[in-house]
Amino acid sequence: MVWSFFLANLAVILLVVRLRYASEGLAYASPLPMAAWMWWPAAASAGALAALLAVANRRRLSQAGARRALAELMLLPALLAYEWGALPPKHWRVVDWAVLAAFAAAGVVCISRERRSLAERGLTGANFASAAKMLTVPTAVMVAVPIVAACFVGTDFEWNRLGVSLAGYPFWALAQLMVFQVFLVPRLRALGASSVSIALAAGGLFALAHWPNRILMAACAPAGVVWTIVYLRRPNVPALALSMGLAAAAFANALPRKSMTRNLRTGPIYVERFLEGLRPRKCVTPASSSAPERRATEGPATLRRSSAR
């Protein structure tokens, strides 16, 4: 059932992205090269396979809490559908903020209905030391990878951006961990999945959330698996947020922003940045200048001749 849910999310992205963009935008809306005609079969295949797996594992829905967990999990594909189907790439409207606030409120309600303590959810100081110890080596690797890669591909490192990243990314990481750990993990467990399946599925879903930025997706998949394993063993969200914040800061600052990480952008804004570069720019010609500007540039002799006429 876990992999059925993962494929359903993939099918939603493929379907909604294909409906939103024409062939020009589709070239930048996939982490891998895909022709325009390939999107429909890919979405249908992912959806059909998700349905087959769901039917094959339908007995697991008879377990206590499994159906409610699956119903609550539908918030994630619904959020992805809204992001790719209706959310503007920039200049969000009031309705967009209202919809996102509704999604956040629904998630908070689902989490509050769980019969787990704050410590079991990883929202206290319990397990901080043990979780941080488990994260030391993986975090060091996550930080070292972009730094080493920058030695080969170049960098546009700036100290002031590093300070902003280190101060801000851990707080953004808290929001992502509330979704992919505190909300997602117990519901995947309620579906009867093993710890290995939960970690792999959570890492895959974390990568899908960064579609179509291929650099971020490639980095987020294994990183999401590691963070989920630590959360399953020593649940502590603050320790995970520090690890995620350090890794994100390293990727954002060590690697070239324009040619590789794209400023860590994902979703429709990632595609829009490419499409903006393809649109023709409006040029202001001298003939289109306003009358006051022409008078300011014309000399007195020219003005006298024009008035005499």
CSV table of C-alpha atoms in Angstrom, one decimal:
chain,number,residue,atom,x,y,z
A,1,MET,CA,0.0,0.0,0.0
A,2,VAL,CA,2.9,2.3,0.7
A,3,TRP,CA,4.2,2.0,-2.9
A,4,SER,CA,0.7,2.4,-4.3
A,5,PHE,CA,0.6,5.8,-2.5
A,6,PHE,CA,4.0,6.8,-3.8
A,7,LEU,CA,3.0,6.0,-7.4
A,8,ALA,CA,-0.3,7.8,-7.0
A,9,ASN,CA,1.6,11.0,-6.1
A,10,LEU,CA,3.8,10.5,-9.1
A,11,ALA,CA,0.8,10.0,-11.3
A,12,VAL,CA,-0.8,13.2,-10.0
A,13,ILE,CA,2.4,15.3,-10.8
A,14,LEU,CA,2.7,13.8,-14.3
A,15,LEU,CA,-1.0,14.4,-15.1
A,16,VAL,CA,-1.4,17.9,-13.7
A,17,VAL,CA,1.9,19.1,-15.2
A,18,ARG,CA,0.9,17.8,-18.6
A,19,LEU,CA,-2.4,19.6,-18.3
A,20,ARG,CA,-0.8,22.9,-17.3
A,21,TYR,CA,2.0,23.2,-19.8
A,22,ALA,CA,2.3,23.2,-23.5
A,23,SER,CA,5.2,21.4,-25.2
A,24,GLU,CA,7.5,24.3,-24.6
A,25,GLY,CA,7.1,24.2,-20.9
A,26,LEU,CA,7.2,20.4,-20.6
A,27,ALA,CA,10.8,20.5,-21.7
A,28,TYR,CA,11.7,22.1,-18.4
A,29,ALA,CA,9.0,20.4,-16.2
A,30,SER,CA,10.7,17.0,-15.9
A,31,PRO,CA,13.9,16.1,-14.2
A,32,LEU,CA,14.6,13.7,-17.1
A,33,PRO,CA,14.2,14.3,-20.8
A,34,MET,CA,10.7,13.5,-21.8
A,35,ALA,CA,8.9,14.1,-25.1
A,36,ALA,CA,5.5,15.7,-24.9
A,37,TRP,CA,3.7,12.5,-26.0
A,38,MET,CA,5.3,10.5,-23.2
A,39,TRP,CA,3.6,12.4,-20.4
A,40,TRP,CA,0.1,10.8,-20.9
A,41,PRO,CA,1.4,7.2,-21.0
A,42,ALA,CA,3.7,7.8,-18.1
A,43,ALA,CA,0.8,9.2,-16.0
A,44,ALA,CA,-1.5,6.4,-17.0
A,45,SER,CA,1.1,3.8,-16.2
A,46,ALA,CA,1.9,5.2,-12.8
A,47,GLY,CA,-1.8,5.5,-12.0
A,48,ALA,CA,-2.7,2.0,-13.2
A,49,LEU,CA,0.2,0.4,-11.3
A,50,ALA,CA,-0.8,2.3,-8.2
A,51,ALA,CA,-4.4,0.9,-8.5
A,52,LEU,CA,-3.1,-2.6,-9.0
A,53,LEU,CA,-0.9,-2.5,-5.9
A,54,ALA,CA,-3.8,-1.0,-3.9
A,55,VAL,CA,-6.1,-3.9,-5.0
A,56,ALA,CA,-3.4,-6.5,-4.2
A,57,ASN,CA,-2.9,-5.0,-0.7
A,58,ARG,CA,-6.5,-4.2,0.0
A,59,ARG,CA,-6.5,-6.5,3.0
A,60,ARG,CA,-4.2,-4.2,4.9
A,61,LEU,CA,-7.0,-1.6,4.9
A,62,SER,CA,-8.8,-3.8,7.3
A,63,GLN,CA,-6.2,-3.1,10.0
A,64,ALA,CA,-7.2,-0.7,12.8
A,65,GLY,CA,-6.7,2.9,11.7
A,66,ALA,CA,-5.5,2.0,8.2
A,67,ARG,CA,-8.4,3.5,6.3
A,68,ARG,CA,-8.3,6.7,8.3
A,69,ALA,CA,-4.6,7.0,7.7
A,70,LEU,CA,-5.0,6.5,4.0
A,71,ALA,CA,-7.7,9.1,3.9
A,72,GLU,CA,-5.5,11.6,5.7
A,73,LEU,CA,-2.6,10.8,3.4
A,74,MET,CA,-4.7,12.1,0.5
A,75,LEU,CA,-3.8,15.6,1.7
A,76,LEU,CA,-0.4,15.2,0.1
A,77,PRO,CA,-1.4,14.4,-3.5
A,78,ALA,CA,-4.2,17.0,-3.2
A,79,LEU,CA,-1.5,19.6,-2.2
A,80,LEU,CA,0.7,18.6,-5.1
A,81,ALA,CA,-2.3,18.9,-7.5
A,82,TYR,CA,-3.0,22.4,-6.3
A,83,GLU,CA,0.6,23.4,-6.5
A,84,TRP,CA,1.0,22.3,-10.1
A,85,GLY,CA,-2.5,23.0,-11.3
A,86,ALA,CA,-3.5,26.3,-9.8
A,87,LEU,CA,-0.7,27.9,-7.8
A,88,PRO,CA,0.9,30.9,-9.7
A,89,PRO,CA,4.7,30.7,-9.9
A,90,LYS,CA,4.9,34.1,-8.2
A,91,HIS,CA,2.6,36.8,-6.8
A,92,TRP,CA,0.3,34.5,-4.9
A,93,ARG,CA,-3.3,35.6,-4.6
A,94,VAL,CA,-5.3,35.8,-1.4
A,95,VAL,CA,-7.1,32.6,-2.4
A,96,ASP,CA,-3.8,30.8,-2.7
A,97,TRP,CA,-2.8,31.8,0.9
A,98,ALA,CA,-6.2,30.7,2.1
A,99,VAL,CA,-6.0,27.3,0.4
A,100,LEU,CA,-2.5,26.6,1.7
A,101,ALA,CA,-3.6,27.7,5.2
A,102,ALA,CA,-6.5,25.2,4.9
A,103,PHE,CA,-4.1,22.4,4.0
A,104,ALA,CA,-1.8,23.3,7.0
A,105,ALA,CA,-4.8,23.5,9.3
A,106,ALA,CA,-6.0,20.1,8.1
A,107,GLY,CA,-2.6,18.6,8.7
A,108,VAL,CA,-2.4,20.0,12.2
A,109,VAL,CA,-5.9,18.6,13.0
A,110,CYS,CA,-4.8,15.1,11.8
A,111,ILE,CA,-1.6,15.2,13.9
A,112,SER,CA,-3.5,16.4,17.0
A,113,ARG,CA,-5.9,13.4,16.7
A,114,GLU,CA,-3.0,11.0,17.1
A,115,ARG,CA,-2.6,9.2,20.4
A,116,ARG,CA,1.0,10.0,20.7
A,117,SER,CA,2.9,12.3,23.1
A,118,LEU,CA,4.9,15.2,21.9
A,119,ALA,CA,8.1,13.3,22.7
A,120,GLU,CA,6.9,10.4,20.5
A,121,ARG,CA,6.3,12.9,17.7
A,122,GLY,CA,9.8,14.3,18.2
A,123,LEU,CA,8.6,17.7,19.2
A,124,THR,CA,10.5,18.0,22.5
A,125,GLY,CA,14.1,17.9,23.7
A,126,ALA,CA,13.9,14.2,24.3
A,127,ASN,CA,16.3,12.1,22.0
A,128,PHE,CA,18.1,15.3,20.9
A,129,ALA,CA,21.5,14.2,21.9
A,130,SER,CA,21.1,10.6,20.5
A,131,ALA,CA,19.5,11.8,17.3
A,132,ALA,CA,22.3,14.4,16.8
A,133,LYS,CA,24.9,11.7,17.4
A,134,MET,CA,23.3,9.5,14.7
A,135,LEU,CA,23.2,12.5,12.3
A,136,THR,CA,26.8,13.6,12.7
A,137,VAL,CA,28.4,11.5,10.0
A,138,PRO,CA,25.5,11.7,7.5
A,139,THR,CA,25.3,15.5,7.9
A,140,ALA,CA,29.0,15.8,7.4
A,141,VAL,CA,28.7,13.8,4.2
A,142,MET,CA,25.8,15.9,3.0
A,143,VAL,CA,27.8,19.1,3.6
A,144,ALA,CA,31.0,17.7,2.1
A,145,VAL,CA,29.4,16.5,-1.2
A,146,PRO,CA,28.5,20.0,-2.6
A,147,ILE,CA,31.8,21.5,-1.3
A,148,VAL,CA,33.9,18.8,-3.1
A,149,ALA,CA,31.7,19.1,-6.2
A,150,ALA,CA,32.3,22.8,-6.3
A,151,CYS,CA,36.0,22.1,-6.7
A,152,PHE,CA,35.2,20.6,-10.1
A,153,VAL,CA,32.2,22.6,-11.3
A,154,GLY,CA,33.0,26.0,-9.8
A,155,THR,CA,31.2,28.1,-7.2
A,156,ASP,CA,29.7,31.6,-6.7
A,157,PHE,CA,30.1,31.5,-2.9
A,158,GLU,CA,29.4,34.7,-0.9
A,159,TRP,CA,29.7,35.0,2.8
A,160,ASN,CA,26.6,37.2,3.3
A,161,ARG,CA,24.4,34.6,1.6
A,162,LEU,CA,25.9,31.9,3.8
A,163,GLY,CA,24.9,33.7,6.9
A,164,VAL,CA,21.3,34.2,5.7
A,165,SER,CA,21.1,30.5,4.7
A,166,LEU,CA,22.3,29.3,8.1
A,167,ALA,CA,19.9,31.5,9.9
A,168,GLY,CA,16.8,30.7,7.7
A,169,TYR,CA,17.0,27.2,6.4
A,170,PRO,CA,16.6,25.4,9.7
A,171,PHE,CA,13.2,27.1,10.2
A,172,TRP,CA,12.2,26.1,6.6
A,173,ALA,CA,13.4,22.6,7.4
A,174,LEU,CA,11.0,22.5,10.4
A,175,ALA,CA,8.0,23.0,8.1
A,176,GLN,CA,9.1,20.2,5.8
A,177,LEU,CA,9.8,17.9,8.6
A,178,MET,CA,6.3,18.4,10.0
A,179,VAL,CA,5.0,17.1,6.7
A,180,PHE,CA,7.4,14.3,5.8
A,181,GLN,CA,8.1,13.0,9.3
A,182,VAL,CA,5.6,14.0,11.9
A,183,PHE,CA,2.6,13.7,9.5
A,184,LEU,CA,3.7,11.2,6.9
A,185,VAL,CA,5.7,8.5,8.9
A,186,PRO,CA,3.0,7.4,11.4
A,187,ARG,CA,0.4,7.1,8.6
A,188,LEU,CA,2.7,5.0,6.5
A,189,ARG,CA,3.2,2.8,9.6
A,190,ALA,CA,-0.5,2.5,10.1
A,191,LEU,CA,-0.8,1.0,6.6
A,192,GLY,CA,1.3,-1.9,7.8
A,193,ALA,CA,4.6,-0.9,6.1
A,194,SER,CA,8.0,-2.0,7.4
A,195,SER,CA,10.6,0.5,8.6
A,196,VAL,CA,12.6,0.0,5.4
A,197,SER,CA,9.6,0.6,3.2
A,198,ILE,CA,8.7,3.7,5.2
A,199,ALA,CA,12.2,5.2,4.9
A,200,LEU,CA,12.4,4.5,1.2
A,201,ALA,CA,8.9,5.8,0.5
A,202,ALA,CA,9.4,8.9,2.6
A,203,GLY,CA,12.7,9.6,0.8
A,204,GLY,CA,11.0,9.2,-2.6
A,205,LEU,CA,8.1,11.4,-1.7
A,206,PHE,CA,10.5,14.0,-0.3
A,207,ALA,CA,12.2,14.0,-3.7
A,208,LEU,CA,8.9,14.3,-5.6
A,209,ALA,CA,8.2,17.4,-3.5
A,210,HIS,CA,11.2,19.0,-5.2
A,211,TRP,CA,10.2,18.2,-8.8
A,212,PRO,CA,11.6,19.0,-11.3
A,213,ASN,CA,14.9,20.3,-9.9
A,214,ARG,CA,17.0,17.2,-10.8
A,215,ILE,CA,19.9,18.3,-8.5
A,216,LEU,CA,17.7,18.6,-5.5
A,217,MET,CA,15.7,15.5,-6.3
A,218,ALA,CA,18.9,13.4,-6.5
A,219,ALA,CA,20.1,14.9,-3.2
A,220,CYS,CA,16.8,14.8,-1.4
A,221,ALA,CA,16.0,11.1,-2.0
A,222,PRO,CA,18.9,9.6,-0.1
A,223,ALA,CA,18.9,12.4,2.5
A,224,GLY,CA,15.2,11.8,3.1
A,225,VAL,CA,15.8,8.1,3.7
A,226,VAL,CA,18.5,8.9,6.2
A,227,TRP,CA,16.4,11.5,8.1
A,228,THR,CA,13.5,9.1,8.2
A,229,ILE,CA,15.6,6.2,9.6
A,230,VAL,CA,16.8,8.6,12.3
A,231,TYR,CA,13.3,9.7,13.0
A,232,LEU,CA,12.0,6.2,13.3
A,233,ARG,CA,14.8,5.3,15.8
A,234,ARG,CA,15.3,8.5,17.7
A,235,PRO,CA,12.4,11.0,16.9
A,236,ASN,CA,13.6,14.5,17.4
A,237,VAL,CA,12.6,17.2,14.9
A,238,PRO,CA,15.0,20.0,16.1
A,239,ALA,CA,18.0,17.7,15.5
A,240,LEU,CA,16.7,16.8,12.1
A,241,ALA,CA,16.1,20.5,11.3
A,242,LEU,CA,19.6,21.4,12.1
A,243,SER,CA,20.9,18.6,9.8
A,244,MET,CA,18.6,19.6,7.0
A,245,GLY,CA,19.4,23.3,7.4
A,246,LEU,CA,23.2,22.7,7.2
A,247,ALA,CA,22.8,20.5,4.2
A,248,ALA,CA,20.6,23.0,2.4
A,249,ALA,CA,22.9,25.8,3.2
A,250,ALA,CA,25.9,23.9,1.7
A,251,PHE,CA,24.0,23.1,-1.5
A,252,ALA,CA,22.7,26.6,-1.8
A,253,ASN,CA,26.0,28.3,-1.4
A,254,ALA,CA,28.7,25.9,-2.6
A,255,LEU,CA,27.3,25.0,-6.0
A,256,PRO,CA,26.6,27.5,-8.8
A,257,ARG,CA,23.1,29.0,-8.3
A,258,LYS,CA,22.2,29.6,-11.9
A,259,SER,CA,23.7,26.7,-13.7
A,260,MET,CA,23.1,23.9,-11.1
A,261,THR,CA,20.9,24.4,-8.1
A,262,ARG,CA,18.7,27.1,-9.6
A,263,ASN,CA,18.6,28.9,-6.2
A,264,LEU,CA,16.9,25.7,-4.8
A,265,ARG,CA,13.7,26.5,-6.7
A,266,THR,CA,11.2,23.8,-7.3
A,267,GLY,CA,7.7,23.5,-8.7
A,268,PRO,CA,6.1,25.9,-11.1
A,269,ILE,CA,8.5,28.7,-10.3
A,270,TYR,CA,11.4,26.5,-11.5
A,271,VAL,CA,9.7,26.1,-14.9
A,272,GLU,CA,8.7,29.7,-15.1
A,273,ARG,CA,12.4,30.8,-14.7
A,274,PHE,CA,13.2,28.9,-17.9
A,275,LEU,CA,10.1,30.2,-19.8
A,276,GLU,CA,11.0,33.8,-18.9
A,277,GLY,CA,14.3,33.4,-20.7
A,278,LEU,CA,12.5,32.2,-23.9
A,279,ARG,CA,10.0,35.1,-24.1
A,280,PRO,CA,10.9,38.0,-26.3
A,281,ARG,CA,11.8,41.2,-24.4
A,282,LYS,CA,10.1,44.4,-25.2
A,283,CYS,CA,12.6,47.1,-26.6
A,284,VAL,CA,11.8,50.8,-26.3
A,285,THR,CA,12.8,52.5,-29.6
A,286,PRO,CA,13.5,56.2,-29.9
A,287,ALA,CA,10.2,56.6,-31.9
A,288,SER,CA,8.2,55.3,-29.0
A,289,SER,CA,9.7,57.9,-26.6
A,290,SER,CA,7.3,60.3,-24.9
A,291,ALA,CA,6.9,63.9,-26.1
A,292,PRO,CA,8.4,65.4,-22.9
A,293,GLU,CA,11.5,63.2,-23.3
A,294,ARG,CA,11.9,64.2,-27.0
A,295,ARG,CA,11.7,67.9,-26.1
A,296,ALA,CA,14.3,67.4,-23.4
A,297,THR,CA,16.7,65.9,-25.9
A,298,GLU,CA,16.0,68.3,-28.7
A,299,GLY,CA,18.1,71.5,-29.0
A,300,PRO,CA,16.6,75.0,-29.1
A,301,ALA,CA,17.2,75.3,-32.8
A,302,THR,CA,15.2,72.2,-33.5
A,303,LEU,CA,12.4,73.4,-31.4
A,304,ARG,CA,12.3,76.8,-33.2
A,305,ARG,CA,12.2,75.1,-36.6
A,306,SER,CA,9.3,72.9,-35.5
A,307,SER,CA,7.3,75.8,-34.1
A,308,ALA,CA,7.9,77.8,-37.3
A,309,ARG,CA,6.3,75.0,-39.3
